[in-house]
Coordinates of C-alpha atoms and ligand atoms in Angstrom, one line a residue:
M211 CA 152.0 37.6 -6.7
S212 CA 149.7 34.6 -6.1
T213 CA 146.3 35.1 -4.4
L214 CA 144.5 32.8 -2.0
P215 CA 141.3 31.1 -3.1
A216 CA 138.3 33.2 -1.9
D217 CA 137.4 31.0 1.1
E218 CA 141.0 30.9 2.4
A219 CA 141.3 34.6 1.9
A220 CA 138.3 35.4 4.0
P221 CA 139.4 36.8 7.4
R222 CA 139.1 34.3 10.2
T223 CA 138.8 35.2 13.8
K224 CA 141.5 33.6 15.9
L225 CA 140.5 33.3 19.5
T226 CA 142.2 32.5 22.8
V227 CA 139.8 30.1 24.5
G228 CA 140.0 29.7 28.3
I229 CA 138.8 26.8 30.4
V230 CA 138.7 27.3 34.2
D231 CA 138.4 24.8 37.0
E232 CA 134.6 24.7 37.9
A233 CA 134.1 26.0 41.4
R234 CA 130.6 24.8 42.0
D235 CA 130.2 22.2 44.7
G236 CA 129.7 18.7 43.2
E237 CA 130.5 19.9 39.7
R238 CA 133.0 17.4 38.3
R239 CA 132.5 18.2 34.6
V240 CA 134.9 20.4 32.6
A241 CA 134.1 22.6 29.6
A242 CA 136.7 21.1 27.3
S243 CA 137.9 17.5 26.7
P244 CA 141.3 16.7 25.1
A245 CA 139.3 15.9 21.9
S246 CA 137.5 19.3 21.9
V247 CA 140.8 21.0 22.5
R248 CA 142.2 19.2 19.5
A249 CA 139.3 20.5 17.4
L250 CA 139.8 24.1 18.5
V251 CA 143.6 23.9 18.0
A252 CA 143.1 22.4 14.5
A253 CA 141.1 25.5 13.6
E254 CA 144.1 27.6 14.8
H255 CA 142.6 28.8 18.0
T256 CA 144.7 28.9 21.2
V257 CA 143.4 27.0 24.2
I258 CA 144.4 27.8 27.8
V259 CA 143.3 25.3 30.4
Q260 CA 143.6 25.9 34.2
S261 CA 145.8 23.3 35.8
N262 CA 143.7 20.3 37.1
A263 CA 140.5 21.6 35.5
G264 CA 139.8 18.2 34.0
I265 CA 141.1 16.0 36.8
A266 CA 137.7 15.0 38.2
A267 CA 136.6 14.0 34.7
G268 CA 139.7 11.7 34.4
W269 CA 141.9 14.0 32.3
P270 CA 145.2 15.1 33.8
D271 CA 146.9 18.3 32.4
K272 CA 149.2 16.2 30.2
E273 CA 146.2 15.0 28.1
Y274 CA 145.4 18.6 27.4
T275 CA 149.0 19.6 26.6
D276 CA 149.2 16.6 24.3
A277 CA 146.1 17.9 22.5
G278 CA 147.8 21.3 22.0
A279 CA 146.5 23.3 25.0
V280 CA 148.6 25.5 27.3
I281 CA 148.2 25.0 31.0
A282 CA 147.7 28.1 33.3
G283 CA 148.3 28.0 37.0
S284 CA 145.2 29.9 38.2
T285 CA 141.8 31.1 37.2
A286 CA 143.1 34.7 37.1
E287 CA 145.8 33.6 34.7
V288 CA 143.2 32.0 32.4
L289 CA 141.0 35.2 32.6
K290 CA 144.0 37.4 31.8
Q291 CA 144.9 35.5 28.6
A292 CA 141.6 34.3 27.2
S293 CA 139.1 36.3 25.1
V294 CA 136.5 33.4 25.1
L295 CA 135.7 31.7 28.4
L296 CA 133.9 28.4 28.2
C297 CA 132.2 27.1 31.4
V298 CA 129.9 24.3 32.5
R299 CA 127.5 26.0 34.8
G300 CA 129.0 29.4 35.3
S301 CA 126.1 31.0 37.1
G302 CA 126.5 28.6 40.0
A303 CA 130.3 28.8 39.9
G304 CA 130.4 31.5 42.6
A305 CA 131.4 35.1 42.4
A306 CA 135.1 34.3 43.0
T307 CA 135.4 32.4 39.7
W308 CA 134.2 35.3 37.7
T309 CA 136.0 38.1 39.4
G310 CA 138.0 39.5 36.6
V311 CA 135.5 38.8 33.9
G312 CA 135.0 42.0 31.9
S313 CA 134.4 43.7 28.6
S314 CA 137.2 41.9 26.9
H315 CA 135.6 38.5 27.4
I316 CA 133.0 36.4 25.7
L317 CA 131.5 33.9 28.1
A318 CA 129.6 30.8 27.0
G319 CA 128.2 27.9 29.0
L320 CA 125.1 26.4 30.6
L321 CA 124.2 29.6 32.4
D322 CA 120.5 28.9 33.2
P323 CA 119.5 32.4 32.4
L324 CA 115.8 31.8 32.9
G325 CA 116.4 30.3 36.3
E326 CA 119.0 32.8 37.4
P327 CA 118.2 36.1 35.7
A328 CA 119.8 38.2 38.5
T329 CA 123.1 36.4 37.9
M330 CA 122.7 37.4 34.2
K331 CA 122.3 41.0 35.2
K332 CA 125.5 40.9 37.3
L333 CA 127.4 39.3 34.4
A334 CA 126.0 41.9 32.0
Q335 CA 127.2 44.6 34.3
S336 CA 130.8 43.2 34.1
G337 CA 130.6 44.3 30.4
A338 CA 131.2 40.7 29.1
T339 CA 129.4 39.4 26.1
V340 CA 127.4 36.4 27.4
F341 CA 126.0 33.5 25.5
A342 CA 123.8 31.0 27.4
I343 CA 124.1 27.8 25.3
D344 CA 121.1 26.4 27.1
L345 CA 119.0 28.9 25.0
L346 CA 120.1 27.4 21.8
P347 CA 117.2 27.1 19.3
R348 CA 116.2 23.5 18.7
I349 CA 117.0 23.6 14.9
T350 CA 118.8 21.0 12.9
R351 CA 121.8 23.3 12.3
A352 CA 122.3 23.7 16.1
Q353 CA 122.2 20.0 17.0
P354 CA 126.0 19.7 17.2
M355 CA 126.0 22.4 19.9
D356 CA 123.0 21.1 21.8
V357 CA 124.2 21.0 25.4
L358 CA 120.7 20.4 26.8
S359 CA 120.3 17.3 24.8
S360 CA 123.7 15.9 25.5
Q361 CA 123.5 16.5 29.3
A362 CA 119.9 15.3 29.5
T363 CA 120.9 12.1 27.8
V364 CA 123.5 11.4 30.5
A365 CA 121.0 12.3 33.3
G366 CA 118.3 10.1 31.9
Y367 CA 120.7 7.1 31.8
K368 CA 122.1 7.8 35.3
A369 CA 118.6 8.2 36.8
V370 CA 117.8 4.6 35.9
I371 CA 121.1 3.3 37.2
V372 CA 120.5 5.1 40.6
A373 CA 117.0 3.7 40.7
A374 CA 118.2 0.2 40.0
S375 CA 120.7 0.4 42.8
L376 CA 118.1 1.7 45.3
S377 CA 115.3 -0.6 44.4
P378 CA 114.8 -3.8 46.3
R379 CA 113.7 -5.4 43.0
L380 CA 115.8 -6.9 40.1
F381 CA 115.0 -5.1 36.8
P382 CA 115.0 -8.1 34.5
M383 CA 112.7 -11.1 34.6
L384 CA 114.7 -14.0 36.0
T385 CA 113.9 -17.7 35.8
Y386 CA 115.7 -19.8 38.3
A387 CA 115.4 -23.4 39.6
A388 CA 112.6 -22.6 42.0
G389 CA 110.5 -20.3 39.8
T390 CA 110.4 -17.0 38.0
I391 CA 110.9 -13.4 39.2
P392 CA 108.9 -11.0 37.2
P393 CA 110.5 -7.8 35.8
A394 CA 110.4 -4.6 37.7
K395 CA 107.8 -2.1 36.5
V396 CA 109.3 1.3 35.6
L397 CA 107.2 4.3 34.8
V398 CA 108.8 7.3 33.0
L399 CA 106.8 10.6 33.1
G400 CA 108.0 13.1 30.5
A401 CA 109.5 11.6 27.4
G402 CA 111.8 14.3 26.1
V403 CA 115.5 13.7 25.7
A404 CA 116.1 12.6 29.3
G405 CA 112.9 10.5 29.5
L406 CA 113.6 8.6 26.2
Q407 CA 117.1 7.8 27.4
A408 CA 115.6 6.6 30.8
I409 CA 113.2 4.4 28.9
A410 CA 116.0 2.9 26.7
T411 CA 118.2 2.3 29.7
A412 CA 115.5 0.6 31.8
R413 CA 114.6 -1.5 28.8
R414 CA 118.2 -2.6 28.4
L415 CA 118.2 -3.7 32.0
G416 CA 115.1 -5.8 31.2
A417 CA 112.4 -3.8 33.0
N418 CA 108.8 -3.6 32.0
V419 CA 108.5 0.1 31.0
S420 CA 105.6 2.5 30.6
A421 CA 105.8 6.2 29.7
Y422 CA 103.7 9.2 29.5
D423 CA 104.1 12.7 28.0
V424 CA 101.7 15.5 27.2
R425 CA 103.0 15.7 23.7
A426 CA 101.1 13.0 21.8
A427 CA 103.8 13.1 19.1
V428 CA 106.2 11.1 21.4
R429 CA 103.9 8.0 21.5
E430 CA 105.7 6.5 18.5
Q431 CA 109.1 7.1 20.0
I432 CA 108.1 5.5 23.3
E433 CA 106.7 2.5 21.5
S434 CA 109.7 2.1 19.3
L435 CA 111.9 1.7 22.4
G436 CA 109.7 -1.2 23.5
A437 CA 107.8 0.6 26.2
R438 CA 104.0 1.1 26.6
F439 CA 102.5 4.5 26.0
V440 CA 100.2 5.6 28.8
D441 CA 97.3 7.0 27.0
L442 CA 95.4 9.6 29.0
A443 CA 93.3 10.6 25.9
D444 CA 90.7 12.3 27.9
V445 CA 93.1 14.5 29.9
A446 CA 94.2 17.7 28.1
A447 CA 97.3 19.0 29.9
G448 CA 98.8 21.9 27.8
G449 CA 100.1 21.7 24.3
E450 CA 103.2 22.0 22.4
D451 CA 104.9 25.1 20.9
A452 CA 106.5 25.4 17.4
S453 CA 109.9 24.2 18.8
G454 CA 108.4 21.0 20.2
Y455 CA 108.4 22.1 23.8
A456 CA 105.4 21.6 26.2
T457 CA 103.6 24.8 26.9
G458 CA 102.3 24.1 30.4
A459 CA 98.8 23.3 31.7
D460 CA 96.4 25.1 34.0
E461 CA 95.6 23.9 37.5
A462 CA 92.4 22.1 36.6
E463 CA 94.2 20.2 33.7
L464 CA 97.1 19.3 36.0
A465 CA 94.7 18.0 38.7
R466 CA 93.0 15.8 36.1
Q467 CA 96.4 14.6 35.0
Q468 CA 97.5 13.8 38.5
E469 CA 94.4 11.8 39.2
A470 CA 94.6 9.9 35.9
L471 CA 98.3 9.0 36.6
A472 CA 97.8 7.8 40.2
A473 CA 96.9 4.2 39.3
E474 CA 100.0 3.9 37.0
I475 CA 102.2 5.3 39.7
G476 CA 100.8 3.0 42.3
G477 CA 101.5 -0.1 40.1
S478 CA 105.1 0.9 39.5
D479 CA 108.3 -0.2 41.4
V480 CA 110.2 2.7 40.0
V481 CA 109.1 6.1 38.7
V482 CA 111.4 8.5 36.9
T483 CA 110.0 12.0 36.4
T484 CA 111.5 14.3 33.8
A485 CA 108.7 16.8 32.9
L486 CA 109.8 20.3 32.3
V487 CA 108.2 23.4 30.7
P488 CA 110.8 26.0 29.7
G489 CA 110.8 29.1 31.9
Q490 CA 108.1 27.7 34.3
R491 CA 108.1 25.7 37.5
S492 CA 108.0 22.1 36.6
P493 CA 104.5 20.5 36.9
I494 CA 103.5 18.4 39.9
L495 CA 102.6 15.0 38.4
V496 CA 103.1 12.8 41.5
T497 CA 101.0 13.9 44.5
A498 CA 101.6 13.0 48.1
A499 CA 98.5 10.8 48.0
A500 CA 99.9 8.9 44.9
I501 CA 103.2 8.4 46.8
K502 CA 101.4 7.1 49.8
A503 CA 99.6 4.5 47.6
M504 CA 102.9 3.1 46.2
K505 CA 104.3 -0.3 47.4
P506 CA 106.9 -0.2 50.2
G507 CA 110.4 0.0 48.7
S508 CA 109.3 1.8 45.6
V509 CA 111.8 4.4 44.2
I510 CA 111.1 7.8 42.6
I511 CA 113.9 9.7 40.8
D512 CA 112.8 13.3 40.2
L513 CA 115.0 14.7 37.4
A514 CA 113.0 18.0 37.5
A515 CA 114.1 18.6 41.1
E516 CA 116.1 21.7 40.3
R517 CA 113.1 23.3 38.7
G518 CA 110.9 22.7 41.7
G519 CA 110.3 19.0 41.1
N520 CA 107.5 16.8 39.6
C521 CA 106.6 15.3 43.0
E522 CA 105.1 16.6 46.2
G523 CA 107.9 16.3 48.7
T524 CA 110.9 16.5 46.4
V525 CA 113.9 18.3 47.9
A526 CA 116.5 19.2 45.3
G527 CA 119.8 17.5 46.0
K528 CA 118.4 15.3 48.7
T529 CA 117.1 11.7 49.1
V530 CA 114.0 11.6 51.4
E531 CA 111.9 8.8 52.6
I532 CA 108.1 9.3 52.4
G533 CA 106.7 6.4 54.3
A534 CA 108.4 3.4 52.8
V535 CA 109.0 5.1 49.4
I536 CA 112.5 6.6 48.5
L537 CA 112.3 9.9 46.7
V538 CA 115.5 11.2 45.1
G539 CA 115.5 14.9 44.3
A540 CA 118.2 14.4 41.6
E541 CA 120.4 17.4 41.2
N542 CA 123.0 17.7 38.3
L543 CA 123.1 13.9 37.7
A544 CA 125.2 14.6 34.5
A545 CA 128.1 15.7 36.8
T546 CA 128.1 12.2 38.3
V547 CA 129.2 10.8 34.9
P548 CA 131.8 13.5 34.4
Q549 CA 134.0 12.0 31.7
D550 CA 131.4 11.2 29.0
A551 CA 129.3 14.2 30.0
S552 CA 132.3 16.5 29.5
Q553 CA 133.3 14.7 26.3
M554 CA 129.9 15.6 24.9
L555 CA 129.7 19.1 26.5
G556 CA 133.2 19.9 25.3
R557 CA 132.4 19.0 21.7
N558 CA 129.1 21.1 21.9
L559 CA 131.0 24.1 23.2
A560 CA 133.8 23.8 20.8
N561 CA 131.3 23.6 17.9
F562 CA 129.7 26.8 19.2
V563 CA 133.1 28.5 19.2
L564 CA 133.9 27.2 15.7
H565 CA 130.4 28.5 14.6
I566 CA 130.7 32.0 16.0
A567 CA 134.3 32.4 14.8
K568 CA 133.9 30.9 11.3
E569 CA 134.3 34.0 9.3
G570 CA 135.6 37.5 10.0
D571 CA 134.8 39.3 13.2
I572 CA 132.2 37.8 15.6
N573 CA 129.1 39.6 14.4
L574 CA 126.7 40.2 17.3
D575 CA 124.4 42.2 15.0
G576 CA 123.9 39.6 12.3
D577 CA 120.8 37.5 11.8
D578 CA 122.3 34.1 12.7
P579 CA 119.6 32.4 14.8
I580 CA 122.2 30.5 16.9
M581 CA 124.0 33.6 18.0
Q582 CA 120.8 35.7 18.4
G583 CA 119.1 32.9 20.3
T584 CA 121.9 32.4 22.9
L585 CA 123.1 36.0 23.3
V586 CA 122.0 37.1 26.8
A587 CA 124.2 40.2 27.5
R588 CA 126.4 42.7 25.7
D589 CA 127.7 46.2 26.2
G590 CA 126.7 46.1 29.9
K591 CA 123.0 45.2 29.3
V592 CA 120.8 42.1 29.3
V593 CA 119.6 41.9 25.7
N594 CA 117.6 38.7 25.8
E595 CA 113.9 39.7 26.0
R596 CA 112.8 36.7 28.2
V597 CA 115.6 37.2 30.7
A598 CA 114.9 41.0 30.7
G599 CA 111.2 40.3 31.3
L600 CA 112.0 38.1 34.3
L601 CA 114.2 40.9 35.7
D602 CA 111.3 43.4 35.3
A603 CA 108.6 41.1 36.7
P604 CA 107.9 41.2 40.4
A605 CA 109.2 37.9 42.0
P606 CA 108.3 35.5 39.2
A607 CA 107.1 32.3 40.9
S608 CA 107.4 30.5 37.5
S609 CA 111.2 30.7 37.5
S610 CA 111.7 29.8 41.2
K611 CA 114.2 27.0 42.1
A612 CA 113.8 24.6 44.9
S613 CA 116.5 25.0 47.5
S614 CA 118.7 22.1 48.4
Ligands
LIG771 P1 112.1 19.4 28.3 O1 113.3 18.9 29.0 O2 111.8 20.8 28.2 O3 110.9 18.5 28.8 C1 110.9 17.2 29.1 C2 109.6 16.5 28.7 O4 108.6 16.8 29.7 C3 109.0 17.0 27.3 O5 108.9 15.9 26.5 C4 107.7 17.6 27.7 O6 106.7 17.4 26.7 C5 107.3 16.9 29.0 N1 106.3 17.5 29.8 C6 106.1 18.8 30.1 N2 105.0 18.9 30.9 C7 104.5 17.7 31.1 C8 103.4 17.2 31.8 N3 102.5 18.0 32.5 N4 103.1 15.8 31.8 C9 104.0 15.0 31.1 N5 105.1 15.4 30.4 C10 105.3 16.7 30.4 O7 112.2 18.8 26.8 P2 113.5 18.3 25.9 O8 113.8 16.9 26.4 O9 114.5 19.3 26.0 O10 112.9 18.2 24.5 C11 111.7 18.8 24.1 C12 111.5 18.7 22.6 O11 112.5 19.3 21.8 C13 111.3 17.3 22.1 O12 110.3 17.3 21.1 C14 112.6 17.0 21.4 O13 112.5 16.0 20.4 C15 112.9 18.3 20.8 N6 114.3 18.5 20.5 C16 114.7 19.0 19.3 C17 116.0 19.1 19.0 C18 116.5 19.7 17.7 O14 115.7 19.6 16.7 N7 117.7 20.2 17.6 C19 117.0 18.8 20.0 C20 116.6 18.3 21.2 C21 115.2 18.2 21.5

């Protein structure tokens, strides 16, 4: 009798992966694209997609069946058949969507566990095994699954497009028969993934771009995109942890930073703010006084709105006028570019499934940093220490969200 080569003989976990229609208001993304379905089916997993789950992203059911998926008529049907449930932002999807999630399920998506620890507790109590892909460690091996980066890229791009459409100014310099129009001045605060994409997009539109970040290491990246680095050399405002994240500043440091940035803000036609500190309320970088000093018609897009915002006066999900300045509390901008955002997200999530299922049973007790980093709940309990800490802490102001 012939034997299989060792790698083919290794047991492989075959999964039934379910994709539901996202119930959250304004959520137009879907957790699988036809291409990501193809990748899962090629690895011999079964994929069940709820009818019309991809329609808002531009993918009718037929595109999924052509890719090898099976269509289910309802969320309940998906939950009944699937062992792995992929979602976009499950925690906000509403209780109705997750009625029926239980101990037979593995749930994975952008669950915002540090922002919504109570929802994690509820999900844990269902008995489901829960992976929050937004807790993925920022290591090279995890890059193909990095949902935060893929969605931040889309949001950074769209922030500039929204700003350009609201601004009374043209972005590029234009020379015409009667003279020259100077380029718009765009300031980007926070130059992580979203900020760098905002810089690149504003540059492509021809704007004169400046950018600032507390992490001095990004200076080179800002300059390589053709933007000016705003050097606040005398203002310490927190540091950087081993993963490359900002660690947050104290109040005195932030006050110095706000003051030093005010002149830059006042000279800008457009400000895009993207500054985040993981697990904390986002820092206020743009004060009410700085907004008051801006030129009439100036536009601010606050991408940190869902984490409390980087500007005094930001209201998440709303556009407000402060004097003659327009302040957009951008909420879930990636969902406004649903096809390409879902294309990237779908591949990230499929790569995660392929990773956890690559050999034998899914091993929740192994030392794989990707699984250990993202595992939030199992066997009825919240197992992630940071999320458990937030649940134990009395009303953590640091994880508060602005209401829309
Ligand atoms: P983020 O969304 O947490 O924060 C956005 C930016 O805000 C960061 O650049 C941060 O330094 C900045 N910020 C915080 N407080 C600020 C303040 N007071 N003033 C000005 N700026 C402030 O960050 P992110 O975009 O997710 O990326 C953070 C880091 O992770 C970057 O170094 C990035 O290159 C790195 N990264 C690594 C990988 C990987 O290796 N797989 C993947 C993605 C990102």
